Short mmCIF file of C-alpha atoms in Angstrom, two decimals:
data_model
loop_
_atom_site.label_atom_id
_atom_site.label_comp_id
_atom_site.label_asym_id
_atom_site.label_seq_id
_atom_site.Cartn_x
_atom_site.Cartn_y
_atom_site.Cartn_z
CA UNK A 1 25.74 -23.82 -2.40
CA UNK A 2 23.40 -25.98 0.02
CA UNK A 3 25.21 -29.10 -0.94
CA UNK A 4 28.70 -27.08 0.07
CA UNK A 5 26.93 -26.05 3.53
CA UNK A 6 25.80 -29.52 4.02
CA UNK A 7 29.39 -30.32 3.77
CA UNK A 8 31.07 -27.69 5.67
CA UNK A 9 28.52 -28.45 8.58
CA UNK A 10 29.80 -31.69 8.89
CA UNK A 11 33.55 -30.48 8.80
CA UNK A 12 33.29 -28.06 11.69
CA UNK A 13 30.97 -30.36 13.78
CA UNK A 14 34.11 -32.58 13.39
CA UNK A 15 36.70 -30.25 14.19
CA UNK A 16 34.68 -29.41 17.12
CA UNK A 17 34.29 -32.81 18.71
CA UNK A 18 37.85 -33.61 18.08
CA UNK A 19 39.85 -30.18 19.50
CA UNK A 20 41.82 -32.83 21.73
CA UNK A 21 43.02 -34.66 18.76
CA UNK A 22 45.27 -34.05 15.63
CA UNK A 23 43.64 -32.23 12.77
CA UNK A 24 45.03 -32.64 9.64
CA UNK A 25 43.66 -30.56 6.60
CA UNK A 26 43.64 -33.89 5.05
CA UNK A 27 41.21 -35.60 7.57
CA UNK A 28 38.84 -32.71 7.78
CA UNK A 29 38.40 -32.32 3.76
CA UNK A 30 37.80 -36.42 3.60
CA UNK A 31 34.86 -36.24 6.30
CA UNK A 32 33.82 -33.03 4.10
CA UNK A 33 34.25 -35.06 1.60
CA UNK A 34 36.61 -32.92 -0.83
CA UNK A 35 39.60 -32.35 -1.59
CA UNK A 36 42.23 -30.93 0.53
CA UNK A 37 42.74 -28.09 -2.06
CA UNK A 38 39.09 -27.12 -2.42
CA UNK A 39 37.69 -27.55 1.28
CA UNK A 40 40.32 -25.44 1.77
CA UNK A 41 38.90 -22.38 -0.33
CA UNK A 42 35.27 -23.42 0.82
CA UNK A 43 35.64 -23.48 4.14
CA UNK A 44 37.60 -19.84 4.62
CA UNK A 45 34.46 -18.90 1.71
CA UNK A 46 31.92 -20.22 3.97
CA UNK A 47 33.67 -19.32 8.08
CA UNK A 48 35.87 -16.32 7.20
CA UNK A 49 38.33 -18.16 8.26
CA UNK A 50 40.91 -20.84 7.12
CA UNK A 51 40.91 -24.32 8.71
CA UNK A 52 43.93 -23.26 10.32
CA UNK A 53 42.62 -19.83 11.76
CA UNK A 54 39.40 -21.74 12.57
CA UNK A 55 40.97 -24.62 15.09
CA UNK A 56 43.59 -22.37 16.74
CA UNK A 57 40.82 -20.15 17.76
CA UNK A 58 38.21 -23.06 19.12
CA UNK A 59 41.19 -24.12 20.96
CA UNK A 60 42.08 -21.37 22.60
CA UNK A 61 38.44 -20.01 23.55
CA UNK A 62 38.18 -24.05 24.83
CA UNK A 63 41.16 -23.49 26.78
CA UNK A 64 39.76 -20.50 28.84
CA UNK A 65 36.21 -22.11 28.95
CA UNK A 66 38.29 -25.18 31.20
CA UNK A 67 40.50 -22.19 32.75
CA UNK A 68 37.41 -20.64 34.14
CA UNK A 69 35.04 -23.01 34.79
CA UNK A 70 36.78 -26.84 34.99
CA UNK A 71 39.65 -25.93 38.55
CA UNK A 72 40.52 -29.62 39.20
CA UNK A 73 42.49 -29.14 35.97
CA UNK A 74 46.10 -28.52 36.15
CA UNK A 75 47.23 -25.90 33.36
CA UNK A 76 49.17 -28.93 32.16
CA UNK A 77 46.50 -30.63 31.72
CA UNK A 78 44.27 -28.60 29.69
CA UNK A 79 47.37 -27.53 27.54
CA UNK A 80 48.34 -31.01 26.50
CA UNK A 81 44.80 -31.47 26.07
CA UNK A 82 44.75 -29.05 23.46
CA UNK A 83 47.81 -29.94 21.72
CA UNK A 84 49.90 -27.48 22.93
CA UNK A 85 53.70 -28.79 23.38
CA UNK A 86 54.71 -26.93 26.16
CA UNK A 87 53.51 -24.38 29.02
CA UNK A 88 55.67 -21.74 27.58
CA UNK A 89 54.32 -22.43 23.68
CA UNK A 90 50.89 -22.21 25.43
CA UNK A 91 51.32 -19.51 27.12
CA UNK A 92 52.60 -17.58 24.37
CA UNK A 93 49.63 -18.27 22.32
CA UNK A 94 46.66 -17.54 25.19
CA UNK A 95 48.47 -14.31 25.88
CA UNK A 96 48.42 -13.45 22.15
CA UNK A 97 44.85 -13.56 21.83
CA UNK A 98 43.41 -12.84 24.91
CA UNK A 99 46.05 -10.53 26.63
CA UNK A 100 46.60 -12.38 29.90
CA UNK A 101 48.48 -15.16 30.89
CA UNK A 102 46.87 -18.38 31.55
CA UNK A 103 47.29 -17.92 35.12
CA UNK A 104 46.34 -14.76 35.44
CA UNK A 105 43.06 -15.62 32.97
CA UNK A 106 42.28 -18.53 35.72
CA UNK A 107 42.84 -16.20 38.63
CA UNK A 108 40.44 -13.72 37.71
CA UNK A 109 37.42 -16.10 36.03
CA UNK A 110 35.96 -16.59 39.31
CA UNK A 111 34.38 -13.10 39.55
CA UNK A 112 34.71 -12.13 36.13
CA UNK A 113 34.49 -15.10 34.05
CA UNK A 114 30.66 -14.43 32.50
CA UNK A 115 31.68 -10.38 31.50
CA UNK A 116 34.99 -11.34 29.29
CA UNK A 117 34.26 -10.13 25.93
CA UNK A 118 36.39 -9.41 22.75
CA UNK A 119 36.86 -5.85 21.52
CA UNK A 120 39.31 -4.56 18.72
CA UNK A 121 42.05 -2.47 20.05
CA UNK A 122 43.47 0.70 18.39
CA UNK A 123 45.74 -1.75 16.20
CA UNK A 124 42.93 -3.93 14.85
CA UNK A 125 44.12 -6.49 17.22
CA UNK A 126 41.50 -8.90 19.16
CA UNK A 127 42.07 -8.01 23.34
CA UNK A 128 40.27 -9.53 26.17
CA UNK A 129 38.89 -7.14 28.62
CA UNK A 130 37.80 -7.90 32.01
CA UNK A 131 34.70 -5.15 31.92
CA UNK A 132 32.83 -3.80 34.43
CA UNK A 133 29.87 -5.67 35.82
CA UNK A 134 26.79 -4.98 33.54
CA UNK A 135 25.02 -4.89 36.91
CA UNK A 136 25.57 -5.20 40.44
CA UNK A 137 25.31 -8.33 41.90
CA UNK A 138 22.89 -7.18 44.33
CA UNK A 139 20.20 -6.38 41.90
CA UNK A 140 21.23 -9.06 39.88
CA UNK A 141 20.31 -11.72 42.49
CA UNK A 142 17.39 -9.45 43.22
CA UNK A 143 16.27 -9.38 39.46
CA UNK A 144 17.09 -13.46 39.61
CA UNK A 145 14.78 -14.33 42.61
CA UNK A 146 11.95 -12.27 40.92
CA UNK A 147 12.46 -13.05 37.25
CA UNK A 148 13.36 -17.38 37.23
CA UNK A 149 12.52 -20.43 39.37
CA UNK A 150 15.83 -22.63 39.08
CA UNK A 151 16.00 -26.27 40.48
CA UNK A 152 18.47 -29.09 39.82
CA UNK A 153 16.79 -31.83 37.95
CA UNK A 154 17.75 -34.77 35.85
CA UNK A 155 16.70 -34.16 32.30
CA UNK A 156 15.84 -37.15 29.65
CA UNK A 157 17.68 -37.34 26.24
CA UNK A 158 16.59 -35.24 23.43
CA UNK A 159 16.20 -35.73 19.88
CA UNK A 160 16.50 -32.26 17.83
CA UNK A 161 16.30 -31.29 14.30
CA UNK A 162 18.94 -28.80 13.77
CA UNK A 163 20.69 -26.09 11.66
CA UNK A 164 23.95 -24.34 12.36
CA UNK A 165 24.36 -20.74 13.11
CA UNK A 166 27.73 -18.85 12.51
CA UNK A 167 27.44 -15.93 14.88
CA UNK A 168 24.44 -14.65 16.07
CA UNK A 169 23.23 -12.74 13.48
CA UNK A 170 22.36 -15.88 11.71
CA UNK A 171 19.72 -17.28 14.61
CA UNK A 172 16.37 -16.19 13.29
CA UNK A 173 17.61 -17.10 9.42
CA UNK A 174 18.42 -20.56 10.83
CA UNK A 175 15.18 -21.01 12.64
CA UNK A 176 13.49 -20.14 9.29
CA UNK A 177 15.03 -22.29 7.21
CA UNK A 178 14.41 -24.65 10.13
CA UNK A 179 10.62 -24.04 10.22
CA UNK A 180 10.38 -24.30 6.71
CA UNK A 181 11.78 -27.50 6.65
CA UNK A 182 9.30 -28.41 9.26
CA UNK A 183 6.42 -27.32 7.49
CA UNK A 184 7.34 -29.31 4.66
CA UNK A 185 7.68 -32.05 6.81
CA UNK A 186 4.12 -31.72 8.28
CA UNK A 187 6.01 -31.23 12.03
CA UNK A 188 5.06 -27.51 12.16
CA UNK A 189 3.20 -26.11 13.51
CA UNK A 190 1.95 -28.30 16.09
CA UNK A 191 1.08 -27.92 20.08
CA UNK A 192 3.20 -27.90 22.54
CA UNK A 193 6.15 -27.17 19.83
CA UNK A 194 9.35 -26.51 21.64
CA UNK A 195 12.18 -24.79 19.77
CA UNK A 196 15.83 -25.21 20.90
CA UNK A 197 19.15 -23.31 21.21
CA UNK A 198 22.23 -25.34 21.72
CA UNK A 199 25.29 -22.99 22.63
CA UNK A 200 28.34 -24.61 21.24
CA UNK A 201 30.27 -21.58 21.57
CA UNK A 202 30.43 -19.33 24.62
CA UNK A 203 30.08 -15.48 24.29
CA UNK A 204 32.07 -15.14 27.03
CA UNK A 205 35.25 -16.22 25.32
CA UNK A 206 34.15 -16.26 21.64
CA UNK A 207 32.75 -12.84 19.43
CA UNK A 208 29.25 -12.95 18.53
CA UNK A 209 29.97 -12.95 14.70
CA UNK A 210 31.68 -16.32 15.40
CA UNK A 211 29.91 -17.95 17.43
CA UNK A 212 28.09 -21.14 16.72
CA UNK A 213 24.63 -21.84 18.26
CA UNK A 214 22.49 -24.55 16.62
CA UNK A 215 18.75 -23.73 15.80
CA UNK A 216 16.68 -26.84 16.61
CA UNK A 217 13.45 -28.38 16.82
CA UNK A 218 12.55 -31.04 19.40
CA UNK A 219 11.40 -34.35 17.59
CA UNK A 220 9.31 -37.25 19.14
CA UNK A 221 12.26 -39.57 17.52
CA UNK A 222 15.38 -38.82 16.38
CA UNK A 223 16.48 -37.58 13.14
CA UNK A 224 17.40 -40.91 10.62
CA UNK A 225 19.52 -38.85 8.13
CA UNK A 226 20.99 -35.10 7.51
CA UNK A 227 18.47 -33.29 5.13
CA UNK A 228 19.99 -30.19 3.17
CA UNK A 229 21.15 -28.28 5.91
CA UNK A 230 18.85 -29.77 8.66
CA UNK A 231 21.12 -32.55 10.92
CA UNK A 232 20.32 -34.49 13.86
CA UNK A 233 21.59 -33.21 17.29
CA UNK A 234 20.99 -35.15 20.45
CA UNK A 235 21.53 -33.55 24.15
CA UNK A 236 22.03 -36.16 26.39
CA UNK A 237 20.66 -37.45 29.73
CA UNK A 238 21.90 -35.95 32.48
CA UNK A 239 21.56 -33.42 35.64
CA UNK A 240 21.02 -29.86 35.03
CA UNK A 241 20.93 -26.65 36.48
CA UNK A 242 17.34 -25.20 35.01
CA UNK A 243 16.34 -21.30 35.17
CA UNK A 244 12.65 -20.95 34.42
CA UNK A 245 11.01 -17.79 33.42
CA UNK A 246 9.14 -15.52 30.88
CA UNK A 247 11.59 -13.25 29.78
CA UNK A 248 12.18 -10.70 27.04
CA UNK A 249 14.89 -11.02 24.43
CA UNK A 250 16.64 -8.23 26.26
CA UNK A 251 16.67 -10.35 29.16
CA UNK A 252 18.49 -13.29 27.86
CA UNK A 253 21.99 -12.04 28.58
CA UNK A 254 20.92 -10.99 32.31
CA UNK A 255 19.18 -14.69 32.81
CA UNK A 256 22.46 -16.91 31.47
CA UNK A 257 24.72 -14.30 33.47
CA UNK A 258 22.61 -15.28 37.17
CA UNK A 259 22.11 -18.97 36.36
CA UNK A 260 26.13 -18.85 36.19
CA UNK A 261 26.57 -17.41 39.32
CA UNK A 262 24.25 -19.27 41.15
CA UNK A 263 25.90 -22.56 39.64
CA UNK A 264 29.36 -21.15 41.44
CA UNK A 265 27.39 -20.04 44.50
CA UNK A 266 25.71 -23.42 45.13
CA UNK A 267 29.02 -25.25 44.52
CA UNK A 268 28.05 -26.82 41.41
CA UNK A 269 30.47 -27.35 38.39
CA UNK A 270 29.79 -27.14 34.72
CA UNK A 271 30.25 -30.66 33.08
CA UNK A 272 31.64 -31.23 29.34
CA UNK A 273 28.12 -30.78 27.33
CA UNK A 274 26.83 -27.71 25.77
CA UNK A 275 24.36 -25.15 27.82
CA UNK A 276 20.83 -24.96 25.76
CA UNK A 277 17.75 -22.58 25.95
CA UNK A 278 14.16 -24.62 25.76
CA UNK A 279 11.06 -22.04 24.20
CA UNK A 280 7.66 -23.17 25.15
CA UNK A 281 6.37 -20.34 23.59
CA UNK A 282 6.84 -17.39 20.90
CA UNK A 283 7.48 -13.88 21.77
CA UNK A 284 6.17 -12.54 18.81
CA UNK A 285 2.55 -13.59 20.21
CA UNK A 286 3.06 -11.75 23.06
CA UNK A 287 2.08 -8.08 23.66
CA UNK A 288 4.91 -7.71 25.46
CA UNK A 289 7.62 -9.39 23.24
CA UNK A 290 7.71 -12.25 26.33
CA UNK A 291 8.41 -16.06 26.35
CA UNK A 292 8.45 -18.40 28.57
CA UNK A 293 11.99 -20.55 28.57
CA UNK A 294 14.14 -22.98 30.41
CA UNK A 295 17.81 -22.11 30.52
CA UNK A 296 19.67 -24.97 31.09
CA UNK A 297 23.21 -25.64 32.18
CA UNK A 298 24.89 -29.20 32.27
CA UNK A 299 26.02 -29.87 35.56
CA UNK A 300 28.55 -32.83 37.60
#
């Protein structure tokens, strides 16, 4: 079974760094390296979904991330992007799974964008809902200028150590398999450790059963070769929007949520990398459950 994760790891990390291409079933089993036939049954064994199922959905939940967040691009563009032949095929297809048009999606992101979630209708169907604020903005500013210190800074290229998480569930199991590895490795535990979490999915578009953050480890050099589950994931150079604080794990939601806003407040755009949390230290040692972390948006 770990040699069939191993595998399926490197399948999805390929589907997801290739949405704007053509996936065929028969390019995605070679770089799993199986056949067509049996990645096939693996990969809905291992995801819950088929291959199919799987890039429709990253596609559409990419789709609404530009919607929201990237407004220089025309529909146009983010539909042919995504392989979509037309505005009306597109359009059809958004609507279907997130029960608003495209335009109307785009339209009310600017307020809304960071409370979309998923929830099941009456028919077992998947329906976006624009909820009520978990807050009001007032206190959530308030709770902001208390709780984090953010600044704009340029951050250097890291080298992590990392295992994949399918839905959110599967964090802490990661991390152990993670610090296992580590220990075996004579990397943990050391000072000034600092674990990882690269978001590769968003919450706000995707549910939390699917989707994928990657447990890491930050490594004086970078990873030479994939280990079992354990890969090498590098976040690259570049300005950031950091939120500094010791938080709770009850607080996470409520610190990504503010750092958002400020980004739109400040007139800063998200740029095409993948947000990441930085924790210096373990709430478990804490008599309070806290920890102090960086949240860290990519920014133009």
């Amino acid at each position: 079974m770990e040699e069939y994760k191993k595998r399926i790891v490197t399948a999805i990390r390929y589907i997801d760094d290739h949405l704007d291409a053509e996936l065929s079933l028969q390019k995605i089993a070679e770089v799993g390296a199986y056949s067509p036939f049996h990645f096939h049954r693996i990969f809905r064994l291992v995801t819950g979904e088929t291959v199919q199922q799987y890039i429709n959905r990253k596609r559409m939940e990419r789709s609404a991330f530009y919607l929201a967040l990237r407004k220089p691009l025309s529909l146009k563009d983010i539909y042919l992007q995504f392989g979509f032949s037309s505005h009306s095929t597109f359009t059809k297809n958004f609507k279907k799974h997130y029960g608003h048009s495209p335009s109307a999606f785009r339209k009310s992101a600017p307020e809304n964008f960071h409370q979309i979630r998923l929830q099941e209708s009456r028919n077992g169907q998947a329906d976006t809902v624009f909820s009520t604020y978990l807050c009001h903005i007032e206190n959530l500013i308030n709770w902001t200028e208390m709780n984090l210190k953010i600044k704009v800074t340029e951050l250097p290229e890291m080298n992590l150590a990392a295992v994949m998480s399918l839905g959110i569930a599967h964090v802490e199991s990661s991390y152990t398999l993670l610090t296992d590895w580590a220990k075996e490795n004579n990397l943990f535990p050391r000072e000034n450790i600092k674990m990882v979490s690269v978001y590769h999915d968003s919450f706000k578009v995707t549910p939390p059963d699917k989707v994928r953050i990657h447990a890491c480890m930050l490594l004086d050099k970078k990873l030479e070769k994939q280990e079992s589950e354990i890969f090498a994931e590098t976040i690259g150079a570049g300005k950031f929007i950091v939120g500094s604080g010791e938080v709770t794990l009850d607080d996470f939601e409520k610190s990504w949520v503010s750092l958002f806003l400020w980004m739109k407040e400040n007139g800063y755009s998200v740029r095409k990398a993948f947000p990441f949390e930085i924790c210096h230290t373990n709430f478990k040692e804490h008599p309070e459950g806290k920890m102090t972390v960086d949240f860290c948006i990519p920014v133009d």
